[in-house]
mmCIF file of C-alpha atoms in Angstrom:
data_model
loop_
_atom_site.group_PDB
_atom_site.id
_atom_site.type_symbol
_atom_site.label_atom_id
_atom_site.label_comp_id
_atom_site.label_asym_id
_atom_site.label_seq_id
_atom_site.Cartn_x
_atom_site.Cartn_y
_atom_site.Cartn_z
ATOM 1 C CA UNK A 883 2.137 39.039 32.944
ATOM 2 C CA UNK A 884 -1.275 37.430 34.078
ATOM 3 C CA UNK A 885 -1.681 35.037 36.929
ATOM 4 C CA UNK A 886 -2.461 32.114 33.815
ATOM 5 C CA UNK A 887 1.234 33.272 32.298
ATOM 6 C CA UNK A 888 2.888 33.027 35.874
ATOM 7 C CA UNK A 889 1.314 29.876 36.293
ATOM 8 C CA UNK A 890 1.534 28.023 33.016
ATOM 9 C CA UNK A 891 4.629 25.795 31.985
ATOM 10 C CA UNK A 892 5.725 25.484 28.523
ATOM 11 C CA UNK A 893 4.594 22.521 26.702
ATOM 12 C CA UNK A 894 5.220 20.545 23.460
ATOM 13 C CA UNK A 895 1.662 21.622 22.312
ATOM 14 C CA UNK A 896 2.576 25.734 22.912
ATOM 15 C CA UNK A 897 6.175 24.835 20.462
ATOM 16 C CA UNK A 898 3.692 23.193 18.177
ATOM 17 C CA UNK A 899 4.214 19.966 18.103
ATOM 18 C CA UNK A 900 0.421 17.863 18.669
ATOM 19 C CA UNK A 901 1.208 14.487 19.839
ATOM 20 C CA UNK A 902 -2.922 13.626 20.042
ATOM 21 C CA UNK A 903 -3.019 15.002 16.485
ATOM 22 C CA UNK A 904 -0.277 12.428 15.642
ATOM 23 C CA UNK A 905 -1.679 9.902 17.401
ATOM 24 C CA UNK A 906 -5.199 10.243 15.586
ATOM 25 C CA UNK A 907 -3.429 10.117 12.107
ATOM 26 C CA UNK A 908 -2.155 6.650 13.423
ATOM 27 C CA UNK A 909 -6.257 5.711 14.157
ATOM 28 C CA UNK A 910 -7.038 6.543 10.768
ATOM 29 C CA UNK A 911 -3.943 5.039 8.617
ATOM 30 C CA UNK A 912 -3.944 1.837 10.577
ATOM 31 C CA UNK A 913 -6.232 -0.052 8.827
ATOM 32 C CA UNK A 914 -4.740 0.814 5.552
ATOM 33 C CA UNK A 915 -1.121 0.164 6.521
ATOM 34 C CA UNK A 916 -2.405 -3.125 7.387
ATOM 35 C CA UNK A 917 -3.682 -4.099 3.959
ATOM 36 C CA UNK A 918 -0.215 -3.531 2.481
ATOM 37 C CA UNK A 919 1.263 -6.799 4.155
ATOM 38 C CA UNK A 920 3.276 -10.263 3.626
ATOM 39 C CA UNK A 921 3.197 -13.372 4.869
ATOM 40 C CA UNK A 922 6.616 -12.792 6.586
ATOM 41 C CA UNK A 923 5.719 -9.727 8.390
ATOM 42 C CA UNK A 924 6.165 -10.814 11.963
ATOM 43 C CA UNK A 925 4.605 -8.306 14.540
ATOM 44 C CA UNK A 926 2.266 -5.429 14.280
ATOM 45 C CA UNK A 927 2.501 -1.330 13.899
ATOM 46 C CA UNK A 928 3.630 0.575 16.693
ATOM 47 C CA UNK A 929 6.631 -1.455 17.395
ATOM 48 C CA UNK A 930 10.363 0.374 17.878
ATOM 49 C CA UNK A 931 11.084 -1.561 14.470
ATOM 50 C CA UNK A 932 9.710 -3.488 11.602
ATOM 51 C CA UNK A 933 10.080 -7.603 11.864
ATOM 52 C CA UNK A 934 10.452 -9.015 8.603
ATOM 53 C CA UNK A 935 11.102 -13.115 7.995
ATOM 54 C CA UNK A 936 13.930 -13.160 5.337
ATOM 55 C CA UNK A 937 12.723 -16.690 4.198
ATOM 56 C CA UNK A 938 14.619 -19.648 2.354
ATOM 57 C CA UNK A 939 17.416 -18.718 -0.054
ATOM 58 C CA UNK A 940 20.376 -20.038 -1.259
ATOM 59 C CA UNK A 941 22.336 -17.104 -1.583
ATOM 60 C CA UNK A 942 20.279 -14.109 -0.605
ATOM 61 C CA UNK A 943 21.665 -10.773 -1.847
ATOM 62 C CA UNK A 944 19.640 -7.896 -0.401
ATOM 63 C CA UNK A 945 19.274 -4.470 -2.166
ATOM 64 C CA UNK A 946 18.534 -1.551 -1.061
ATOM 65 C CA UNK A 947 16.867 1.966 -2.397
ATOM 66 C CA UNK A 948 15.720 5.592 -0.962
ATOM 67 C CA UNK A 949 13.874 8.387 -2.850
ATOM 68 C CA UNK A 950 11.655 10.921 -2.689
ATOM 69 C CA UNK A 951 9.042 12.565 -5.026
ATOM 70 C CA UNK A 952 10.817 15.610 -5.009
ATOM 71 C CA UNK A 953 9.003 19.199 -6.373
ATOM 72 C CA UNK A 954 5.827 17.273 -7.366
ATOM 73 C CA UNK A 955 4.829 17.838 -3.648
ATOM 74 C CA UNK A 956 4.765 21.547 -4.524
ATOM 75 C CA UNK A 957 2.105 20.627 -6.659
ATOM 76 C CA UNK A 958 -0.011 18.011 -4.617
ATOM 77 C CA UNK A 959 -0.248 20.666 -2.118
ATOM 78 C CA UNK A 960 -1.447 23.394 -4.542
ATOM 79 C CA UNK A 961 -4.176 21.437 -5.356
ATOM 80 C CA UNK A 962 -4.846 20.125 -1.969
ATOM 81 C CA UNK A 963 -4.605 16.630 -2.856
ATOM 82 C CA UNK A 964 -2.668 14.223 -1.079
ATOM 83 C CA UNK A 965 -4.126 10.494 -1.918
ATOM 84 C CA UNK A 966 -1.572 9.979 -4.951
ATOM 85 C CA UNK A 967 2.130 11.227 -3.875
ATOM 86 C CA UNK A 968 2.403 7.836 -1.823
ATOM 87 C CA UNK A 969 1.989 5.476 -5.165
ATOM 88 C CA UNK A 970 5.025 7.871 -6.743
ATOM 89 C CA UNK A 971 7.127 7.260 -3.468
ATOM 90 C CA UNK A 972 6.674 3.907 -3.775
ATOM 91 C CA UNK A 973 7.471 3.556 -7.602
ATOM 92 C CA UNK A 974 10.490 5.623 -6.980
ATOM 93 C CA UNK A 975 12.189 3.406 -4.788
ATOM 94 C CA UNK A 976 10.755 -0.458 -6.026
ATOM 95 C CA UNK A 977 11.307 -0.314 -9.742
ATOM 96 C CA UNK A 978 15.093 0.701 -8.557
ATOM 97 C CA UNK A 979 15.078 -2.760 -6.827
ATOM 98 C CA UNK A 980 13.673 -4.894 -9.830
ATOM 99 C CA UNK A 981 17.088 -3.050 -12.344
ATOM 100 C CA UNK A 982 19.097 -5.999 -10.332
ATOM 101 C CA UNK A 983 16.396 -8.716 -10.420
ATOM 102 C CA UNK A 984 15.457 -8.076 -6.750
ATOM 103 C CA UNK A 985 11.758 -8.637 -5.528
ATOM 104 C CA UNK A 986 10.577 -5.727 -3.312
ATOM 105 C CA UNK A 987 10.072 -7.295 0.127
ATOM 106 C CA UNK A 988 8.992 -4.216 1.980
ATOM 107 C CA UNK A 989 8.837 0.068 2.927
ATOM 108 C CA UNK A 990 9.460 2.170 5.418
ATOM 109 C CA UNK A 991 8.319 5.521 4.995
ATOM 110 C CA UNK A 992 8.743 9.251 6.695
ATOM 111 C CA UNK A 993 6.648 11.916 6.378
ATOM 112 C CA UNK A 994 7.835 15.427 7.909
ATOM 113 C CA UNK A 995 5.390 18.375 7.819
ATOM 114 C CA UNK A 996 4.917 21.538 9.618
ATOM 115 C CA UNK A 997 2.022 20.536 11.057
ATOM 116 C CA UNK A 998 0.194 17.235 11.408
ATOM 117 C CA UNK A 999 -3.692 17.626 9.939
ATOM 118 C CA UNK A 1000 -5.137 13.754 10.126
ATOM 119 C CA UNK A 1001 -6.575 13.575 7.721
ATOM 120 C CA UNK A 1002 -3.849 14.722 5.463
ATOM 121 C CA UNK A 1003 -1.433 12.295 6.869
ATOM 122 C CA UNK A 1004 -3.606 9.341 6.009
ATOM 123 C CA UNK A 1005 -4.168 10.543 3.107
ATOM 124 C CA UNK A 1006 -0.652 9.798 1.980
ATOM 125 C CA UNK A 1007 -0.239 7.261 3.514
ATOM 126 C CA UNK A 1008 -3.323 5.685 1.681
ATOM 127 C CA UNK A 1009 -1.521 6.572 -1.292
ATOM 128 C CA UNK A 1010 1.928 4.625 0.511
ATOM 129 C CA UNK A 1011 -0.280 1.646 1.235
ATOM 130 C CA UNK A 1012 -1.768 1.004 -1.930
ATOM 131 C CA UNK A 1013 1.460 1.302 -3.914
ATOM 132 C CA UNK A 1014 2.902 -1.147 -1.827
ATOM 133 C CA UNK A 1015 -0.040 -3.515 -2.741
ATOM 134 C CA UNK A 1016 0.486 -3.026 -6.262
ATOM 135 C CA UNK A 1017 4.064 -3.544 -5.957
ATOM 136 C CA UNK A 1018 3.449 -6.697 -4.052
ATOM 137 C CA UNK A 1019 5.376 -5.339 -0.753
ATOM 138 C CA UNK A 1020 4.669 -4.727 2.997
ATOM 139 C CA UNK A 1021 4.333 -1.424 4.187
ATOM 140 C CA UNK A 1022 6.964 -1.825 7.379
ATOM 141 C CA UNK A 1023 5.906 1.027 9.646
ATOM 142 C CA UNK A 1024 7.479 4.730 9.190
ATOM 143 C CA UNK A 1025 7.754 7.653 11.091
ATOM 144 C CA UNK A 1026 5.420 10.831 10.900
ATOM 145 C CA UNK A 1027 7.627 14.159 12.125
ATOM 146 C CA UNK A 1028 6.010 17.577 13.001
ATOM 147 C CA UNK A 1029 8.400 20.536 12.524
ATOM 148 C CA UNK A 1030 6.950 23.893 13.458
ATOM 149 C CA UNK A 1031 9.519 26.786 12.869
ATOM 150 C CA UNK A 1032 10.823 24.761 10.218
ATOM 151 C CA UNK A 1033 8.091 24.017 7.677
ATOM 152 C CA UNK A 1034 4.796 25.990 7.114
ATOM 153 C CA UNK A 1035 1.917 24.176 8.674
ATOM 154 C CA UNK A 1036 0.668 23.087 4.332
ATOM 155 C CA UNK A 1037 3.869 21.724 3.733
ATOM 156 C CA UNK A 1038 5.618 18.370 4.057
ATOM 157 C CA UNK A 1039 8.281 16.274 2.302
ATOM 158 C CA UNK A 1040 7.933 12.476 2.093
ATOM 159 C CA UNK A 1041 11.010 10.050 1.559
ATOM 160 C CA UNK A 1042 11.205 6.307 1.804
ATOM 161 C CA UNK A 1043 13.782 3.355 1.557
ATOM 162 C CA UNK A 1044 12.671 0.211 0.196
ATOM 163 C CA UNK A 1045 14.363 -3.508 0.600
ATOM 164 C CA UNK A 1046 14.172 -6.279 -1.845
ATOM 165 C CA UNK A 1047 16.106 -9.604 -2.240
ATOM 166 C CA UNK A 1048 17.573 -11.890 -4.893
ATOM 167 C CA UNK A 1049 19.152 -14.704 -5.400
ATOM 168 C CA UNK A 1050 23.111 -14.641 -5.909
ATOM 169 C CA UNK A 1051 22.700 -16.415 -9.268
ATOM 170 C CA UNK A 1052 19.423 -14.721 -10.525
ATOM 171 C CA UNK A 1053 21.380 -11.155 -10.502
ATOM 172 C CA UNK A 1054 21.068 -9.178 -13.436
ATOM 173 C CA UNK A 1055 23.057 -6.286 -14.697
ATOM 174 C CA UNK A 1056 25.317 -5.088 -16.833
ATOM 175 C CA UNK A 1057 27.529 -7.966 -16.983
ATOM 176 C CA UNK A 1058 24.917 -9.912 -18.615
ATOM 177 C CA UNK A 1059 24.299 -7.756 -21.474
ATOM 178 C CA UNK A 1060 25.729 -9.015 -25.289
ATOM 179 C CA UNK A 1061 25.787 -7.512 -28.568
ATOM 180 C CA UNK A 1062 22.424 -8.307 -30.334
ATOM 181 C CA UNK A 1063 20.508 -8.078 -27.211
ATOM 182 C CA UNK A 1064 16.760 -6.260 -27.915
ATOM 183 C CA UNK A 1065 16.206 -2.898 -25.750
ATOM 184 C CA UNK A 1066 12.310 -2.665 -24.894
ATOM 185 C CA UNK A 1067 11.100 0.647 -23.948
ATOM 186 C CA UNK A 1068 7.594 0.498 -21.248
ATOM 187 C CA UNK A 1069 5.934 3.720 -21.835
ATOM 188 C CA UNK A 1070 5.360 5.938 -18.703
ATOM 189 C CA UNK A 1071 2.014 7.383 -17.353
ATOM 190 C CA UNK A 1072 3.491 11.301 -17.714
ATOM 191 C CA UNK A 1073 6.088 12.933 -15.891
ATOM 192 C CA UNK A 1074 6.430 10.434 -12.847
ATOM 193 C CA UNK A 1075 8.088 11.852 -10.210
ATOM 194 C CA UNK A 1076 11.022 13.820 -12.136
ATOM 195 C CA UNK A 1077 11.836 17.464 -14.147
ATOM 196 C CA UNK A 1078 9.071 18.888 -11.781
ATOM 197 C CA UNK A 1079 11.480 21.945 -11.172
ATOM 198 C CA UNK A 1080 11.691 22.692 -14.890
ATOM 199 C CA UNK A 1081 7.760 21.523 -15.053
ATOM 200 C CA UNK A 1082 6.760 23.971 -12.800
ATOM 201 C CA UNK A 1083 9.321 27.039 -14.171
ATOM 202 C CA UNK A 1084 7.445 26.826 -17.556
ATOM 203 C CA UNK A 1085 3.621 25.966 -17.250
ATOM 204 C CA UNK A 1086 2.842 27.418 -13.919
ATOM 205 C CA UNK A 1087 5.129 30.042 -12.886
ATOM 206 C CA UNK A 1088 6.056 31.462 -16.677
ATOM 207 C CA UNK A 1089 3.035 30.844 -19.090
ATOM 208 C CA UNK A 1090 0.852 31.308 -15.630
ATOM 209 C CA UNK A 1091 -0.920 28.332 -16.905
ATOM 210 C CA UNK A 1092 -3.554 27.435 -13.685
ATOM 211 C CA UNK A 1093 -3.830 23.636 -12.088
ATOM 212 C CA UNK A 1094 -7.306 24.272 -12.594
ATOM 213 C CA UNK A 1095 -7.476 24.615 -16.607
ATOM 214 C CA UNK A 1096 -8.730 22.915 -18.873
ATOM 215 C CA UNK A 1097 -5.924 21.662 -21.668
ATOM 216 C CA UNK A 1098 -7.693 20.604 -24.538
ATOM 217 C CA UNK A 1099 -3.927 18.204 -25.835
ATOM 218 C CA UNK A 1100 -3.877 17.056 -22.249
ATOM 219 C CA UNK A 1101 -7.498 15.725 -22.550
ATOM 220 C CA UNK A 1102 -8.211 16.863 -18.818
ATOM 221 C CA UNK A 1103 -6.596 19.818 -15.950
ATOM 222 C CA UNK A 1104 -3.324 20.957 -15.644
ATOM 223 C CA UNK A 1105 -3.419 19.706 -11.996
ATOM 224 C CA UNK A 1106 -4.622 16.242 -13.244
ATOM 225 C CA UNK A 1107 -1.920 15.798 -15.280
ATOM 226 C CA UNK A 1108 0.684 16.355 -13.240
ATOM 227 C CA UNK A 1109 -0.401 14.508 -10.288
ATOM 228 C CA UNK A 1110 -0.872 11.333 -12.748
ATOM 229 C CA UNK A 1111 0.533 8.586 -10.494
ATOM 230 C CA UNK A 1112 4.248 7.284 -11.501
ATOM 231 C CA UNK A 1113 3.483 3.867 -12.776
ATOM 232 C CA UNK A 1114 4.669 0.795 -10.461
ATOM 233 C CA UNK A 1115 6.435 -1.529 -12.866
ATOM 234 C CA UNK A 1116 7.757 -4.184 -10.031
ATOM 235 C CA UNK A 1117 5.644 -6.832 -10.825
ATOM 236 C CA UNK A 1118 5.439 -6.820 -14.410
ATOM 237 C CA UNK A 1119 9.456 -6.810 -14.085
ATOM 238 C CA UNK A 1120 9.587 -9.842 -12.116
ATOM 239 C CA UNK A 1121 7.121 -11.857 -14.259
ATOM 240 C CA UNK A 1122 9.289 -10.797 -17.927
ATOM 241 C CA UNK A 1123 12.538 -11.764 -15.522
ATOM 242 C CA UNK A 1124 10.818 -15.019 -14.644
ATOM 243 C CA UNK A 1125 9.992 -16.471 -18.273
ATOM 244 C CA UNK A 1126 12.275 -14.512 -20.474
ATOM 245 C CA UNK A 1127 16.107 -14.296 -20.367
ATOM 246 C CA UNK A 1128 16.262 -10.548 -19.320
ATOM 247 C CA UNK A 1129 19.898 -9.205 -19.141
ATOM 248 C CA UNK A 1130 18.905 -5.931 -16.958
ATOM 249 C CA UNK A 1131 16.593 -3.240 -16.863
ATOM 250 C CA UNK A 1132 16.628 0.613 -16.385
ATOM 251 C CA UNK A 1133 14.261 2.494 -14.918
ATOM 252 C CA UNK A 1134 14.077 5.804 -16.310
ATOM 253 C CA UNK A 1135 14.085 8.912 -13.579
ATOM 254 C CA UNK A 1136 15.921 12.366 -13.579
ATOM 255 C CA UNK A 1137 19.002 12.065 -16.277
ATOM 256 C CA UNK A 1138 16.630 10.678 -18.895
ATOM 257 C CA UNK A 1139 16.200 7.365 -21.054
ATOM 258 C CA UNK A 1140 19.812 7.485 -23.235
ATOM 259 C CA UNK A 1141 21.971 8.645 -19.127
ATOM 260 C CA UNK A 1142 20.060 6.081 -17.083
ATOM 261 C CA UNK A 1143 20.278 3.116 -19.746
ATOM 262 C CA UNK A 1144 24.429 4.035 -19.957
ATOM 263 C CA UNK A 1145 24.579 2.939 -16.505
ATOM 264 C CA UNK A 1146 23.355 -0.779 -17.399
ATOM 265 C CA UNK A 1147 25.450 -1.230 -20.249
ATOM 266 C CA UNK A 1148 28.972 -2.239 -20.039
ATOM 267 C CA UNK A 1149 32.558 -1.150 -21.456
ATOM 268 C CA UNK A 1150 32.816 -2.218 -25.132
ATOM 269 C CA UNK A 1151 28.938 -1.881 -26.105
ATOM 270 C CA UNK A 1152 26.507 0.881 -27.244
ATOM 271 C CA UNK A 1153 22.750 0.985 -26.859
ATOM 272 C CA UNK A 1154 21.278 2.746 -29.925
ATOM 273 C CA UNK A 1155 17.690 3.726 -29.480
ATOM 274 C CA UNK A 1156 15.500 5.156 -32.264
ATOM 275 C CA UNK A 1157 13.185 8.145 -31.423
ATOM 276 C CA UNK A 1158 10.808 7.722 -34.344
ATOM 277 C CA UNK A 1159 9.562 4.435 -32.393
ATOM 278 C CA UNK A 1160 7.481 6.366 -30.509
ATOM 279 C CA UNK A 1161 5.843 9.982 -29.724
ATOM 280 C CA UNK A 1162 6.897 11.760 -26.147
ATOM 281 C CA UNK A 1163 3.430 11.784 -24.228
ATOM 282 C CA UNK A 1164 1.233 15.203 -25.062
ATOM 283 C CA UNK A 1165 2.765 16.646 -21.816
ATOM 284 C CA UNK A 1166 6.255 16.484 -23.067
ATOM 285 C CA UNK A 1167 5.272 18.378 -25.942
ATOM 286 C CA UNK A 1168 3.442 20.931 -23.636
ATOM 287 C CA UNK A 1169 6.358 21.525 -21.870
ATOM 288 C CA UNK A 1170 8.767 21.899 -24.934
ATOM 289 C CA UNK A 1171 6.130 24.934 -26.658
ATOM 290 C CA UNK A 1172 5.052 26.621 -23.877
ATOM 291 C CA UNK A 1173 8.856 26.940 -22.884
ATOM 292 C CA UNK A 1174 10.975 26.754 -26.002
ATOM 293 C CA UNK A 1175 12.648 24.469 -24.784
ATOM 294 C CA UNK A 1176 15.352 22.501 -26.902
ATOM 295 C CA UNK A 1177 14.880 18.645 -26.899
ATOM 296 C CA UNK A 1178 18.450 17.846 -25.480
ATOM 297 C CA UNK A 1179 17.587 19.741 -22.437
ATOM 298 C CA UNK A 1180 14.151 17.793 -22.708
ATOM 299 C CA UNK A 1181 15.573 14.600 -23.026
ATOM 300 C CA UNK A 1182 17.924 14.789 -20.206
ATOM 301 C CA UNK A 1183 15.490 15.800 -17.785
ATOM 302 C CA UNK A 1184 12.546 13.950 -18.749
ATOM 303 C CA UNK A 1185 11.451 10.317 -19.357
ATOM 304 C CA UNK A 1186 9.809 11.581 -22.334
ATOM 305 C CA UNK A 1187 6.772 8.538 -22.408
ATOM 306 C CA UNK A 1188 9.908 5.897 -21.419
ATOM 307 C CA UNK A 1189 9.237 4.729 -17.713
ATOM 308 C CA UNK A 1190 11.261 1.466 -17.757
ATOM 309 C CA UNK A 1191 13.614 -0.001 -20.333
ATOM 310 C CA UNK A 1192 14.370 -4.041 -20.188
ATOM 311 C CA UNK A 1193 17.761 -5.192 -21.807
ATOM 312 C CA UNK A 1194 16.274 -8.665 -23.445
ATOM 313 C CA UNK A 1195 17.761 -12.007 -25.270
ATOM 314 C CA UNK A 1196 17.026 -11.461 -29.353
ATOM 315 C CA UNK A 1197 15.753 -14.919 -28.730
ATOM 316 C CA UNK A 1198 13.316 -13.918 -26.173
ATOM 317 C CA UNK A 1199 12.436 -10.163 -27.386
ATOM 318 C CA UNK A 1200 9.306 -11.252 -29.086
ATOM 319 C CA UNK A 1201 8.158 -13.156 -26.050
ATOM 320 C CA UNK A 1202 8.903 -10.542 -23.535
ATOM 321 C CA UNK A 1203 7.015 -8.062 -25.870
ATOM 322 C CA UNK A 1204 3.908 -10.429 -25.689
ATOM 323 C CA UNK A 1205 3.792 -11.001 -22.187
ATOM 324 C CA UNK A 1206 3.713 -7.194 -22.172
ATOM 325 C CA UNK A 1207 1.199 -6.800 -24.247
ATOM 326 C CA UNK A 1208 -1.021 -9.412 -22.231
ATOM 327 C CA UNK A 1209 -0.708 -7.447 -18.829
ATOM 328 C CA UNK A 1210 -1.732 -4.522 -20.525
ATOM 329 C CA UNK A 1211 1.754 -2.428 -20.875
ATOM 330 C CA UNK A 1212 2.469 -0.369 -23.903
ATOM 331 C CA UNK A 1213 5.464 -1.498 -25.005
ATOM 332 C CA UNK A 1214 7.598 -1.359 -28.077
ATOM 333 C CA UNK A 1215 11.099 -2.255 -29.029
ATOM 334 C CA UNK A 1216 13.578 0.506 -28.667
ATOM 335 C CA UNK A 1217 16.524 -0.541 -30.278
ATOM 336 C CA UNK A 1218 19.641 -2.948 -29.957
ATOM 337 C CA UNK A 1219 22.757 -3.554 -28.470
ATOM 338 C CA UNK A 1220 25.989 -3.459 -30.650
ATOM 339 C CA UNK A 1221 30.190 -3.317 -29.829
ATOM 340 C CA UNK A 1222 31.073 0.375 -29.269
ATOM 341 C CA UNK A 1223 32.848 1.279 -32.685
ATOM 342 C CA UNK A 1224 35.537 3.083 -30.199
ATOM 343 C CA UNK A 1225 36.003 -0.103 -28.890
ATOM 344 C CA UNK A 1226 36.523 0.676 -24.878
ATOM 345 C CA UNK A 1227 33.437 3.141 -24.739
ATOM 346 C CA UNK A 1228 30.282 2.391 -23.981
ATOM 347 C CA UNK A 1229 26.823 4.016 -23.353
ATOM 348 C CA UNK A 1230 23.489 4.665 -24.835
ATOM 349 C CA UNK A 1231 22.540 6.701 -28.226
ATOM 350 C CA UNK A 1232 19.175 8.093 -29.312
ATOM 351 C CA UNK A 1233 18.800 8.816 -32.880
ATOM 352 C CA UNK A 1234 16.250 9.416 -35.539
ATOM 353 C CA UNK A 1235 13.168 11.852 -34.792
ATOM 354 C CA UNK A 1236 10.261 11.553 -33.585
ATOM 355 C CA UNK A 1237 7.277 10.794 -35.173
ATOM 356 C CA UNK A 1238 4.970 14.184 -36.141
ATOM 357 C CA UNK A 1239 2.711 14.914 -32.896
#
């Protein structure tokens, strides 16, 4: 042992942890945390906890999601490109909160990794920030936690809860659907943030397909594709919930478009959706070739080009599907709502096929 050794305590630094290296990722993200604000924000970052003015209401019901982005990380990190996982965390947890009517108030965030680069870390949080300006949400603060001995120094995981608010008597769910009601699918940007696993299994680690390729279907790489950004649909939600008589929505993550629509539609009724209304995205159809893989596995682990489903008013279908159409959403009507012909069952039914690619 050297004089140095004798002489030397341990420190956080020697375990691996880099509290300067922290606190520079805080100089850098700072100014773009602050963008992604409210009016009733109420203090700054670096506080023990986020201040947040609730506001006027009658009967305020908050809600109340967490989510991740799950193996699509794998992939950002592949590629070395960080500035887009932030919008999917985001999307992941808001356009939960708008299902119920609720408007997304604000985020908290948490970023582990095995070890903090900077640069990285603003990175996604650049990506946090401006999905919470496009959602129309404060970015609340969040926590950034280095875990040597636990993660490789490339890797990280990012999570976040989200909290919204509605009014008692502006709830929507699935207590507010009827027979006749319209079913209006949004169409999604890609994958979004779900099937990754499966994703993965068959382009990259089977076929050997590389993030760098060009895929002539795809119109652009591999990579690009699958880090499209999950589309934010929180706004657009609000504004059809706002002028149109909107019974629910359902926003359409891992389970797939006929599983996550059942859980909006009550005992007694049946959504049935037609397939030929549409054609799955080119990377659904990627996916199912490269892999062989049968659509009911497909459809139950993919959005397959459904991102968001509203539950509308006949009256009001062609309205809501205007508005739509005005902000720029591809939209399209799905199908209807009709009594269950088992009477006490309920749920959601795709039929039909889809149109040739």
């Amino acid at each position: 042992m050297t004089e140095q050794q004798q002489t030397t305590g341990a420190s956080y630094a020697a375990a691996g942890v880099d509290i300067e290296a922290g606190d520079r990722a805080v100089e850098l993200f700072a100014p773009l945390a602050k963008k992604a604000t409210r009016p009733e924000v109420r203090g700054g970052l670096g506080g023990f906890a986020g201040l947040f003015a609730l506001g006027e209401y009658e009967k305020p019901l908050l809600a109340a999601s967490s989510d991740g982005v799950g193996t699509k990380l794998a992939v950002a990190q592949a590629m070395d490109k960080h500035d887009t996982i932030g919008r999917d965390l985001v999307a992941m947890c808001v356009d939960d909160l708008v299902v119920c009517g609720a408007e997304p108030l604000f985020l908290q965030d948490y970023i582990a990794i095995g070890k903090v680069v900077p640069e990285h870390v603003a990175s996604i949080v650049k990506g946090i920030a401006e999905g919470c300006e496009e959602a129309g949400c404060a970015l609340l603060g969040g926590e950034t936690a280095e875990h040597p001995g636990v993660m490789e120094p490339g890797e990280y995981d990012v999570s976040a809860t989200s909290v919204g608010v509605v009014e008692e008597v502006k709830l929507l769910g699935p207590d507010k659907v009827r027979p006749g009601d319209v079913v209006i699918a949004m169409a999604s940007s890609g994958l979004h943030s779900n099937g990754y696993s499966l994703a993965r299994h068959v382009l990259l680690e089977t076929a050997g397909l590389p993030l760098d390729g060009h895929i002539d279907e795809l119109g652009r790489t591999l990579g690009e594709e699958l880090l499209e950004p999950t589309r934010i649909y929180a706004k657009t939600c609000l504004d059809l919930a706002a002028e149109c008589e909107i019974h629910t929505f359902a926003h359409i993550t891992g389970g797939g478009l006929a599983a996550n629509l059942a859980r909006v539609i009550p005992e007694g009724l049946v959504a049935e959706l037609d397939r030929a209304t549409w054609t799955p995205n080119p990377i659904f159809q990627l996916i199912a070739r490269v892999g062989n893989v049968e659509r009911v596995e497909m459809e139950k682990t993919f959005n397959m080009g459904v991102g968001m489903v509203a539950v509308v008013s006949e009256e009001d279908a062609e309205r809501a599907l205007a508005m739509l159409t005005a902000r720029h959403v591809e939209a399209w009507k799905l199908g209807t709502v009709s009594t269950s012909d088992e009477g006490d069952l309920s749920g959601a039914i795709l039929g039909g096929e889809y149109p040739p690619a």
